[in-house]
Coordinates of C-alpha atoms and ligand atoms in Angstrom, one line a residue:
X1 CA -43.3 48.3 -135.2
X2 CA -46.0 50.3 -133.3
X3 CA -46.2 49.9 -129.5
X4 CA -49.3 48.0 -130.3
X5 CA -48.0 45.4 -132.6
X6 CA -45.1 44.7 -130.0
X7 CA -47.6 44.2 -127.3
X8 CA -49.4 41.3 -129.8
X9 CA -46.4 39.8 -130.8
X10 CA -44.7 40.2 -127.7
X11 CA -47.0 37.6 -126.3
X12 CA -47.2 35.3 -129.0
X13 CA -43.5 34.8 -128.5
X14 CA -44.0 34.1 -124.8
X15 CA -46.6 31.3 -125.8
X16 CA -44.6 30.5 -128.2
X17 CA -41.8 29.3 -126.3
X18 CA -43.9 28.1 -123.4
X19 CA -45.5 25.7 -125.8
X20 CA -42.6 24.8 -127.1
X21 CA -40.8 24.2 -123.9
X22 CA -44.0 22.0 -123.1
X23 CA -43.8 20.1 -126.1
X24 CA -39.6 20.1 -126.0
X25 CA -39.6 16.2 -125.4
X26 CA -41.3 15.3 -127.8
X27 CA -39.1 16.6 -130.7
X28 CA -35.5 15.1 -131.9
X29 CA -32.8 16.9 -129.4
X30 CA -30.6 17.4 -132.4
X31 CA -32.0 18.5 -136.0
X32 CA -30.8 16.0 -139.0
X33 CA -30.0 18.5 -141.1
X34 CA -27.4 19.0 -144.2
X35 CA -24.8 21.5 -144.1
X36 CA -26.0 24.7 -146.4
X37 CA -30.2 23.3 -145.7
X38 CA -30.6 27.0 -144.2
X39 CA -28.5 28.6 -145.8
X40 CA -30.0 27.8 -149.6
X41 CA -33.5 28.1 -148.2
X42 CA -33.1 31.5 -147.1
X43 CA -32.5 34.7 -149.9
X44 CA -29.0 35.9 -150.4
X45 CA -29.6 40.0 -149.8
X46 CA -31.7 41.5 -147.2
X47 CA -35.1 42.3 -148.5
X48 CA -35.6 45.8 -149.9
X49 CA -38.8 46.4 -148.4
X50 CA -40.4 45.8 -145.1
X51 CA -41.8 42.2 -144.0
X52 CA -44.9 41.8 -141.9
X53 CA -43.6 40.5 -138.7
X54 CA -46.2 37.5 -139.4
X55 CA -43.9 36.0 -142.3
X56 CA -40.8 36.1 -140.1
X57 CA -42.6 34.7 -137.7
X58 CA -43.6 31.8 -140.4
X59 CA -40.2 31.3 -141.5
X60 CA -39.0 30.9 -137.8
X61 CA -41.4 28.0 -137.8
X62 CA -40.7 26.5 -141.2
X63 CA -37.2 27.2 -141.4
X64 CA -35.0 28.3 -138.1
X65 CA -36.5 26.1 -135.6
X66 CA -36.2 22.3 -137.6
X67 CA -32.3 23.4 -137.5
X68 CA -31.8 24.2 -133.9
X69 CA -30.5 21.6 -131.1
X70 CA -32.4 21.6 -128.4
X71 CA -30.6 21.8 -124.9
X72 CA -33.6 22.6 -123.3
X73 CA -34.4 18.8 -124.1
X74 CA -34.3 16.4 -121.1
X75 CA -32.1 14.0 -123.6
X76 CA -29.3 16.3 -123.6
X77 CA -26.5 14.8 -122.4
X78 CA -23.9 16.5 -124.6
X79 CA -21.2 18.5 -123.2
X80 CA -22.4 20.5 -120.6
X81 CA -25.8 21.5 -119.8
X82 CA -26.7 25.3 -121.0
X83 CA -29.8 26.0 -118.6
X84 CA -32.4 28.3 -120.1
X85 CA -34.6 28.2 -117.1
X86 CA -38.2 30.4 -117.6
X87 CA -36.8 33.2 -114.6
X88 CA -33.5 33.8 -116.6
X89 CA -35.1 34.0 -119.8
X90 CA -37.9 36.7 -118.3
X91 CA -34.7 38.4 -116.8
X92 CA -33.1 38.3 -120.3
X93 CA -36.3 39.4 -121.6
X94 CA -36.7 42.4 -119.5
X95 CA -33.0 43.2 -120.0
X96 CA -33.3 43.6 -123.4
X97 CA -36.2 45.8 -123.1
X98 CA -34.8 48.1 -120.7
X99 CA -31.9 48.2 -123.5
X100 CA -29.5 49.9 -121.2
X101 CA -25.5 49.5 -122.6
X102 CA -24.1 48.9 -119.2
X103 CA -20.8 49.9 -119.0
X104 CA -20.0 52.4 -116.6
X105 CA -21.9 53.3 -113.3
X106 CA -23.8 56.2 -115.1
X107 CA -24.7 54.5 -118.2
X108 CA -27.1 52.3 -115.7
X109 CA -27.0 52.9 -111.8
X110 CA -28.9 50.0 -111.2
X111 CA -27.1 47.5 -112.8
X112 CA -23.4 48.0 -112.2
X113 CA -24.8 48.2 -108.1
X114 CA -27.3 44.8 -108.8
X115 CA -23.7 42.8 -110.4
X116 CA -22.0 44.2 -107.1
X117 CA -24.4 43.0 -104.8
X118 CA -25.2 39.6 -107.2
X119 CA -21.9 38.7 -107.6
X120 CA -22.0 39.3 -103.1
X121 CA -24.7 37.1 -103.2
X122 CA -22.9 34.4 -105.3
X123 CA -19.4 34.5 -103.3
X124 CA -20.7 33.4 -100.4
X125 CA -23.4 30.8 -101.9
X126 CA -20.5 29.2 -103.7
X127 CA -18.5 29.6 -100.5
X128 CA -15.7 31.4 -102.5
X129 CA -13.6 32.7 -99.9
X130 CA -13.6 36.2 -98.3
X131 CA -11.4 38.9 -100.0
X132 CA -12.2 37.9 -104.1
X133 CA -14.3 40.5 -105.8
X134 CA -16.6 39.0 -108.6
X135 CA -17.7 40.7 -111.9
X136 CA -20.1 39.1 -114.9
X137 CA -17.8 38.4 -118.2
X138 CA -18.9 36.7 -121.2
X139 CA -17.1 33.8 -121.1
X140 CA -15.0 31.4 -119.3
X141 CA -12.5 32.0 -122.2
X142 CA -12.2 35.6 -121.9
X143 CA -12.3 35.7 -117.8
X144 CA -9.5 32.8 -118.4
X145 CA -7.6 35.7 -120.9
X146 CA -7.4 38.5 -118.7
X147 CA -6.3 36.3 -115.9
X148 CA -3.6 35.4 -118.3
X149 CA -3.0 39.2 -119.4
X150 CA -2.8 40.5 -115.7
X151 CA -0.4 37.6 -114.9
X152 CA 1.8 38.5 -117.7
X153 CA 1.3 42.8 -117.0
X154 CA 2.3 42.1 -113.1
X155 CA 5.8 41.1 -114.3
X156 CA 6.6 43.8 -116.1
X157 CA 9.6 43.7 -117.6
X158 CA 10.3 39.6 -116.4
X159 CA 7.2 39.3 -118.3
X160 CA 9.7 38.3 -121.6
X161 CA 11.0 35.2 -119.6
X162 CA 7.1 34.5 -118.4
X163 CA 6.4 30.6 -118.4
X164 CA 2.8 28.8 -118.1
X165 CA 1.6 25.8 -116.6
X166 CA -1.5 23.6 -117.2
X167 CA -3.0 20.5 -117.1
X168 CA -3.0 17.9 -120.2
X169 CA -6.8 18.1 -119.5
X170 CA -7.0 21.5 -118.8
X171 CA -9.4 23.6 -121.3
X172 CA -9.0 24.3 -124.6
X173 CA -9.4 27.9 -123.5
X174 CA -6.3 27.7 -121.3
X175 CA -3.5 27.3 -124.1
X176 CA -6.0 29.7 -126.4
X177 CA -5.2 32.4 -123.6
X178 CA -1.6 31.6 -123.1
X179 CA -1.7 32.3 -126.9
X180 CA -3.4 35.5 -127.0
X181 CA -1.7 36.9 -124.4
X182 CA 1.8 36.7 -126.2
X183 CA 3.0 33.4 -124.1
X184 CA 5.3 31.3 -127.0
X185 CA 4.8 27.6 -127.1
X186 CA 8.3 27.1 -126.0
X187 CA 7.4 28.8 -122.8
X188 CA 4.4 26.7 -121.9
X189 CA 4.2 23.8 -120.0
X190 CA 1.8 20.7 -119.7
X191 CA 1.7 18.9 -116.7
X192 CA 0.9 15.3 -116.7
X193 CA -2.0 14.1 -114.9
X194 CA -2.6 10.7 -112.8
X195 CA -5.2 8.2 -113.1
X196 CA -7.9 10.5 -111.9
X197 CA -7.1 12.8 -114.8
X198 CA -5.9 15.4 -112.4
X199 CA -2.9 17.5 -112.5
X200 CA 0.3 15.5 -110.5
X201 CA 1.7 18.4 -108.4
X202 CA 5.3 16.3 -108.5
X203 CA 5.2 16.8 -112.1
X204 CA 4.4 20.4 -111.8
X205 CA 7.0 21.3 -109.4
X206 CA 9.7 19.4 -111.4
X207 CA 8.8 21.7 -114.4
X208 CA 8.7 24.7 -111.9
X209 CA 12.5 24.2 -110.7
X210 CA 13.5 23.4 -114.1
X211 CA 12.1 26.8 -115.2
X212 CA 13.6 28.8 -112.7
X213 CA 16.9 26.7 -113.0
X214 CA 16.6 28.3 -116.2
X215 CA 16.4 31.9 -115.6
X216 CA 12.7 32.0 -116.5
X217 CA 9.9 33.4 -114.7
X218 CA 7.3 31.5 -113.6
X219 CA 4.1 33.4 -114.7
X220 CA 0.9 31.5 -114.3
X221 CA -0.5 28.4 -113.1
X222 CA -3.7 27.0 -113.9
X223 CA -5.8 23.7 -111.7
X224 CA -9.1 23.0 -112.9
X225 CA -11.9 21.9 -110.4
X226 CA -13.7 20.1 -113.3
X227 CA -11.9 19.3 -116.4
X228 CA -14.4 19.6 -119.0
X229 CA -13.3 15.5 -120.6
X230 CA -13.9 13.8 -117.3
X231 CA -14.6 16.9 -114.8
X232 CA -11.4 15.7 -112.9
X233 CA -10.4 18.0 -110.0
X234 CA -7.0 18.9 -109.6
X235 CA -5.9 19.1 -106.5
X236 CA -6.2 23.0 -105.5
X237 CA -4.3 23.7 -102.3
X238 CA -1.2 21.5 -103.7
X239 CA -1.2 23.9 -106.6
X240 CA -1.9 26.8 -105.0
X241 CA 0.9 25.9 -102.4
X242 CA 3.8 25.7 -105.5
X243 CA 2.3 28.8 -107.1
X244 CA 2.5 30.4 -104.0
X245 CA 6.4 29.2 -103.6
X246 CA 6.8 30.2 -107.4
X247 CA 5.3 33.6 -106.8
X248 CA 3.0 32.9 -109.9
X249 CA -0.6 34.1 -110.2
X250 CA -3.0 31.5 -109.4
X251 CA -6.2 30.9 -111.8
X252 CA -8.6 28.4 -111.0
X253 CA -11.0 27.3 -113.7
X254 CA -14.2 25.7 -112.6
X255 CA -16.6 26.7 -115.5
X256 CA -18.6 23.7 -114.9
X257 CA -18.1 22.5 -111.3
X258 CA -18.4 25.8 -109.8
X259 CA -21.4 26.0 -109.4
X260 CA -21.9 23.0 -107.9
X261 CA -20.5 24.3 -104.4
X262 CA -23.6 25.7 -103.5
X263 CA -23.7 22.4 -101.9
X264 CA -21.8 21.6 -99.0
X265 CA -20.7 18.2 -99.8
X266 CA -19.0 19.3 -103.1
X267 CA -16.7 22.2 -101.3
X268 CA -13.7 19.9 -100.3
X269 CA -12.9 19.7 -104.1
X270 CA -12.2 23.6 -103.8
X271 CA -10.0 23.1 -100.7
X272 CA -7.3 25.7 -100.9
X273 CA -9.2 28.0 -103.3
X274 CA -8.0 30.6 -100.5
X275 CA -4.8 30.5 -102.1
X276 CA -6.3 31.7 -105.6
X277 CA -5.3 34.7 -107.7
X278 CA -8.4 34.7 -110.0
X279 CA -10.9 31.7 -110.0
X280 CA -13.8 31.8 -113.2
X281 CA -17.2 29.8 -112.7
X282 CA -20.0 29.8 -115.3
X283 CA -24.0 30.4 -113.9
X284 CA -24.5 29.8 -117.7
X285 CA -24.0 26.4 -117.5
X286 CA -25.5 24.2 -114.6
X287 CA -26.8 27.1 -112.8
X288 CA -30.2 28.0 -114.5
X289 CA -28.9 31.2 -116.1
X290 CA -29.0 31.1 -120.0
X291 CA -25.6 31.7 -121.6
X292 CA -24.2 34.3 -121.4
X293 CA -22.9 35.0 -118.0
X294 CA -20.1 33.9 -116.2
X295 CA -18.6 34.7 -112.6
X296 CA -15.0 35.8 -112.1
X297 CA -13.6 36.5 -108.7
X298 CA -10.5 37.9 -108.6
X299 CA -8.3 39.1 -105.3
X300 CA -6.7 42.3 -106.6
X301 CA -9.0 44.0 -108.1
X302 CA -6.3 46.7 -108.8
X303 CA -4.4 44.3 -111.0
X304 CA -7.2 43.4 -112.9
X305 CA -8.1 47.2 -113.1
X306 CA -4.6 48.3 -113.8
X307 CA -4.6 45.4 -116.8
X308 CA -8.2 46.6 -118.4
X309 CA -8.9 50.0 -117.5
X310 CA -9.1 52.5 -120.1
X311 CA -10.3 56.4 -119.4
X312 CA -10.7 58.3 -122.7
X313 CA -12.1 61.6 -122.0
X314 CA -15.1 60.8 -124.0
X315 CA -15.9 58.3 -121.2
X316 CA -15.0 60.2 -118.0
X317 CA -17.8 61.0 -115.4
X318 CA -17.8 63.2 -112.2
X319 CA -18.5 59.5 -110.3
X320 CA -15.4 57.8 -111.3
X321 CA -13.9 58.2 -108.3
X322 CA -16.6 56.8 -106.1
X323 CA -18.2 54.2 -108.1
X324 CA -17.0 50.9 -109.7
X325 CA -17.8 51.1 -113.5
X326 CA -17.1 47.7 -114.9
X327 CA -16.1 48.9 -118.3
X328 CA -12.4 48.4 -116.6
X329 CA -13.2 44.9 -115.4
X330 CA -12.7 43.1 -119.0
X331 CA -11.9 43.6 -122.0
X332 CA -15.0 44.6 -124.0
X333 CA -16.7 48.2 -123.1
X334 CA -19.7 47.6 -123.8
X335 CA -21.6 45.3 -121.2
X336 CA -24.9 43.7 -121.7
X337 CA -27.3 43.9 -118.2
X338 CA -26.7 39.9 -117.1
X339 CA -27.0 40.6 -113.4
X340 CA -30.2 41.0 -113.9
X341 CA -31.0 37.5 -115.0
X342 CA -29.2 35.9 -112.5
X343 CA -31.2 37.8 -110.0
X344 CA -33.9 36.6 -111.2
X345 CA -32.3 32.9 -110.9
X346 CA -31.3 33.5 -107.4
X347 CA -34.5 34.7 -106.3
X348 CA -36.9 32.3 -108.2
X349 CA -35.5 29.3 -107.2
X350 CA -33.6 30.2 -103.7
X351 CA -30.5 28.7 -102.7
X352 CA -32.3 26.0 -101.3
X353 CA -34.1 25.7 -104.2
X354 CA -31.0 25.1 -106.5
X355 CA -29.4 22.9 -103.9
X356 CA -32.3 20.6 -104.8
X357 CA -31.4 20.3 -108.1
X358 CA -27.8 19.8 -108.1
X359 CA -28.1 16.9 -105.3
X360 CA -30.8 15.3 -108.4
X361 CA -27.8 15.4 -111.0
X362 CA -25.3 14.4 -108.7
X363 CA -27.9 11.6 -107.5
X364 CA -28.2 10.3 -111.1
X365 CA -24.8 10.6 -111.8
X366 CA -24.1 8.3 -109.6
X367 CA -27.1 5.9 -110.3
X368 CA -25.3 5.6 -114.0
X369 CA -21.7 5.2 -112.5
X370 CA -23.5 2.2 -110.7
X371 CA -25.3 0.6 -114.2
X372 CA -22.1 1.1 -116.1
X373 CA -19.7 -0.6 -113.5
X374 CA -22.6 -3.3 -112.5
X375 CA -22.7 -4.4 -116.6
X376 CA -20.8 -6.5 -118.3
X377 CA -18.9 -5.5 -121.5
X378 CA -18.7 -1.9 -119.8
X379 CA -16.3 -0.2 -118.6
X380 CA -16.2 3.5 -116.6
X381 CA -13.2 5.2 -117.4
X382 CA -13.4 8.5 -114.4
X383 CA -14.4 8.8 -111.6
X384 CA -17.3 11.0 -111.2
X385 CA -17.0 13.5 -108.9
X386 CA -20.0 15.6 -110.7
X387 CA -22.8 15.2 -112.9
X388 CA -20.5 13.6 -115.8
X389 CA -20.0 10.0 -116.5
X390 CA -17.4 8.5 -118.8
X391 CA -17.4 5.4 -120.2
X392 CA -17.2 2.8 -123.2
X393 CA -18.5 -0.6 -124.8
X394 CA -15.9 -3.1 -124.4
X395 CA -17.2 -6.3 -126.4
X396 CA -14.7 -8.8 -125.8
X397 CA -14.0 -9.8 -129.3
X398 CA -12.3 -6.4 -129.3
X399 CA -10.7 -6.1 -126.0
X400 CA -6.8 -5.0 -126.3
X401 CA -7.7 -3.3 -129.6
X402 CA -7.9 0.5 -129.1
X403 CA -8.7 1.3 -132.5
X404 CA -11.2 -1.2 -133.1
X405 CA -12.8 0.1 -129.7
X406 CA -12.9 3.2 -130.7
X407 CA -14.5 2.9 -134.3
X408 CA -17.3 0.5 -132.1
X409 CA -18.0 3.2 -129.7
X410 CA -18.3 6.1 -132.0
X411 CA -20.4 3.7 -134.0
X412 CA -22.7 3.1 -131.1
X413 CA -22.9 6.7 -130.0
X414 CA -24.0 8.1 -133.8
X415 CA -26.7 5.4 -133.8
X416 CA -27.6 6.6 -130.2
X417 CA -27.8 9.9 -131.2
X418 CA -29.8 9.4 -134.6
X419 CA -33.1 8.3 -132.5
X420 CA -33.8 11.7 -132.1
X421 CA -34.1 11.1 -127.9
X422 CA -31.4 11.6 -126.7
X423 CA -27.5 13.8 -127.9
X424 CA -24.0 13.0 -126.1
X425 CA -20.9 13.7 -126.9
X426 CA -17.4 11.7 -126.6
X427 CA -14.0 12.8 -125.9
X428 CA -10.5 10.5 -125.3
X429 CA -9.1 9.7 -122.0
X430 CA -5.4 8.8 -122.5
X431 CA -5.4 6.9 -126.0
X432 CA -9.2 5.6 -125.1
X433 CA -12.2 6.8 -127.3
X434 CA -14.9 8.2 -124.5
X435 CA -18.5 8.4 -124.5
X436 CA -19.4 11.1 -122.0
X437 CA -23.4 11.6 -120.1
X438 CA -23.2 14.8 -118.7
X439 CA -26.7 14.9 -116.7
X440 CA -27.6 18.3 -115.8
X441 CA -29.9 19.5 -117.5
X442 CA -32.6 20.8 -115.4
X443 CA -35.6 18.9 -117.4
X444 CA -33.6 16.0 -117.2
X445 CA -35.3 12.9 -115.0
X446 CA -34.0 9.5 -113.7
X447 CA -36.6 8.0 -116.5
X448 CA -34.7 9.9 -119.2
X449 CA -31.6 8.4 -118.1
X450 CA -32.8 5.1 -117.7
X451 CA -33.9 5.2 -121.1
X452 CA -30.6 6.5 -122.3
X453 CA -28.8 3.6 -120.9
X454 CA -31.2 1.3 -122.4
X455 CA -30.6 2.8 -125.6
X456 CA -27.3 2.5 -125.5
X457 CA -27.1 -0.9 -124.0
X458 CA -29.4 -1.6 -127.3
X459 CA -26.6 0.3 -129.7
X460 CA -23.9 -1.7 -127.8
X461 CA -25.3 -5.2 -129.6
X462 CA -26.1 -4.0 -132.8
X463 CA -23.8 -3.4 -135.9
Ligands
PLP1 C1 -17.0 25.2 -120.6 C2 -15.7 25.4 -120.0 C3 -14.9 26.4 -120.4 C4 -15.3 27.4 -121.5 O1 -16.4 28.1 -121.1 P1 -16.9 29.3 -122.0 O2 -17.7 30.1 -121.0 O3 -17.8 28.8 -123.1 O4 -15.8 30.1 -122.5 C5 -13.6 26.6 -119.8 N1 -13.2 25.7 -118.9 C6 -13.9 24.6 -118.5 C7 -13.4 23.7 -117.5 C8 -15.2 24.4 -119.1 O5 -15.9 23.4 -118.7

């Protein structure tokens, strides 16, 4: 492609997704598509020859784009909100261009010392306590995964009787690391939760004396400040007081709610966060910065270093002894430029600017919580600390019957979902079939929720 033809296409990208985030609300949020549609519509080898940059172009249009969800849509109230906002994708953009491979100080100056000073810039905003160091990972699953492998590596030798305590409603990713990192089934533990869905310290420190009763080693301990079902909020400073008293390493996981302590009035649900050994929050999801980049604060960095550091000769540089090269800070080498994005997010919007929009979510949340509790035949089944709000239909022919409820509700949810205007999800709280809103998508306004509630108010008497 000559530097010419990149300069012409180049821009009829950018118009191409400005029109299409204009037009966003007027298409279906989630494609009806078959499994295989794409995948028989498109050849089976690479072509031989080159294409004009035209016919991909076409074929993005005909083909890619009628099988794509949009979470850009203000109808997306699936899961948790992925916000593509127009800075981060000019910062992704621009990081691409630049094309730097960002692992070590040299290989990019700039952007090991812009993560330093973003990740500065993001401690404090999130009022994550003085003393944790934060670095950009992927994920939440692989920042949750070298918690879990420095945890384990700190033992040393004790590591063999290592045991690993969660939540019922902790993430998937928690008992994926525990996995990973070598921890057997038999020597993980789920705590049960109350009827807030967050984790009972009693229960946890039962399972801790037992354990130690036993001759194991307490390894790990993991609260969530936002379960990902119901965004409960275990309670942080409990937990971090029995991991403290256990000597176990402390991981906080709050991928979703996180970020929501750039406001004030959300920060007593991370009371005790002091008392953290790692702690993992994702910008990629409520925080305006498309996926992929997630926060993870640790306290010793030398743990984490001594856990992920690797120094090859083919990667040594005069400056390793004065510089931070982040290579050692996870577990790929290669690192993409993602501070650069998130600069871009902080700047654009400001911290007051952000502020703005969380208190909107958080607003609306609530505005549903009131709807679902102030209508009959519906019942809210969390509280809702956040921007997520769990519920169900409860007609009263069915009331008592858990599995008629449930086929009802994922009955009314698939016919919510097939108008095209709006996509949530469900989950199950204890044996109960869930429908979860999670509003934070940053298109999102009250008029989109009020017409999701009518819509499924209007599913709830149909058959
Ligand atoms: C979304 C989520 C994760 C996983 O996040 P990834 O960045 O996709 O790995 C982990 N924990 C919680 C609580 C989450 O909500």
């Amino acid at each position: 492609m000559t530097p010419e033809a990149f300069r012409r296409h180049g821009h009829e990208i950018v118009d191409w997704i400005a029109d299409y985030w204009q037009g966003i609300e007027s298409r279906d949020v989630v494609p009806g598509v078959e499994p295989g549609e794409l995948r028989r519509a498109l050849p089976t080898r690479a072509p031989e020859a080159a294409e004009p940059f035209e016919a991909i172009l076409e074929d993005v249009e005909r083909l890619i784009v009628p099988g794509m969800a949009h979470w850009g849509h203000p109808g997306w109230f699936a899961y948790f909100p992925s916000n593509a906002s127009p800075p981060s994708v000019l910062g992704e953009m621009l990081a691409a261009g630049l094309g730097a491979q960002c692992m070590s100080w040299v290989t990019s100056p700039a952007a090991t010392e812009l993560e330093q000073v973003v990740m500065a810039w993001l401690r404090e905003a999130l009022a994550i306590p003085e003393g944790f160091t934060g670095s950009i990972q992927d994920t939440a699953s692989s920042a949750t995964l070298v918690a879990f492998l420095t945890a384990r590596d700190r033992l040393g030798p004790d590591a063999a009787r290592m045991t690993a305590y969660w939540s019922r409603e902790a993430h998937s990713s928690v008992a994926k690391a525990a996995r990973l990192a070598g921890i057997p089934p038999e020597r993980c533990r789920v705590v049960e939760v109350d009827q807030a869905w967050a984790l009972r310290p009693d229960h946890l420190a039962a399972l801790l004396a037992q354990d130690r009763a036993a001759g194991l080693v307490p390894g790990i301990i993991v609260a969530s400040m936002g379960t990902t079902s119901s965004t409960a909020c275990d309670p942080i400073r409990a937990v971090g007081e029995l991991a403290r008293g256990a000597r176990a390493w402390y991981h906080v996981d709050a991928a979703y709610g996180g970020t929501a302590a750039i406001l004030p009035e959300i920060r007593p649900l991370l009371d005790g966060l002091e008392l953290a050994d790692s702690y993992v929050t994702n910008p990629h999801k409520w925080l305006m910065t498309s996926f992929d980049c997630t926060a993870y604060f640790v306290r010793d960095v030398e743990a984490l270093l001594s856990t992920c550091r690797t120094s090859p000769e083919y990667l040594r540089t005069a400056h390793d002894p004065e510089v931070v090269n982040y290579r050692d800070w996870g577990i790929p080498l290669g690192r993409r430029f993602r501070a650069l994005k998130l600069w871009f997010v902080l700047r654009s919007y400001g911290l007051a600017g952000l502020r703005e929009l969380f208190r909107g979510h958080l607003a609306l949340a609530q505005e549903l919580a009131g709807w679902v509790d102030g209508t009959q035949g519906w019942e809210r089944l969390a509280p809702v600390p956040l921007g997520l709000v769990c519920f169900r239909h409860v007609p009263p022919t069915l009331a008592g019957d858990e599995q008629a409820l449930a086929r009802h509700n994922a009955g009314l949810l698939a016919r919510v979902n097939a108008s095209g205007r709006v996509f949530l999800t469900h989950t199950t709280l204890g044996e109960r079939y869930t429908i979860r809103m999670s509003i934070g998508q940053f298109r999102t306004e009250r008029r989109h929720v009020e017409s999701a509630w009518e819509l499924l108010r209007e599913a709830a008497t149909e058959r």
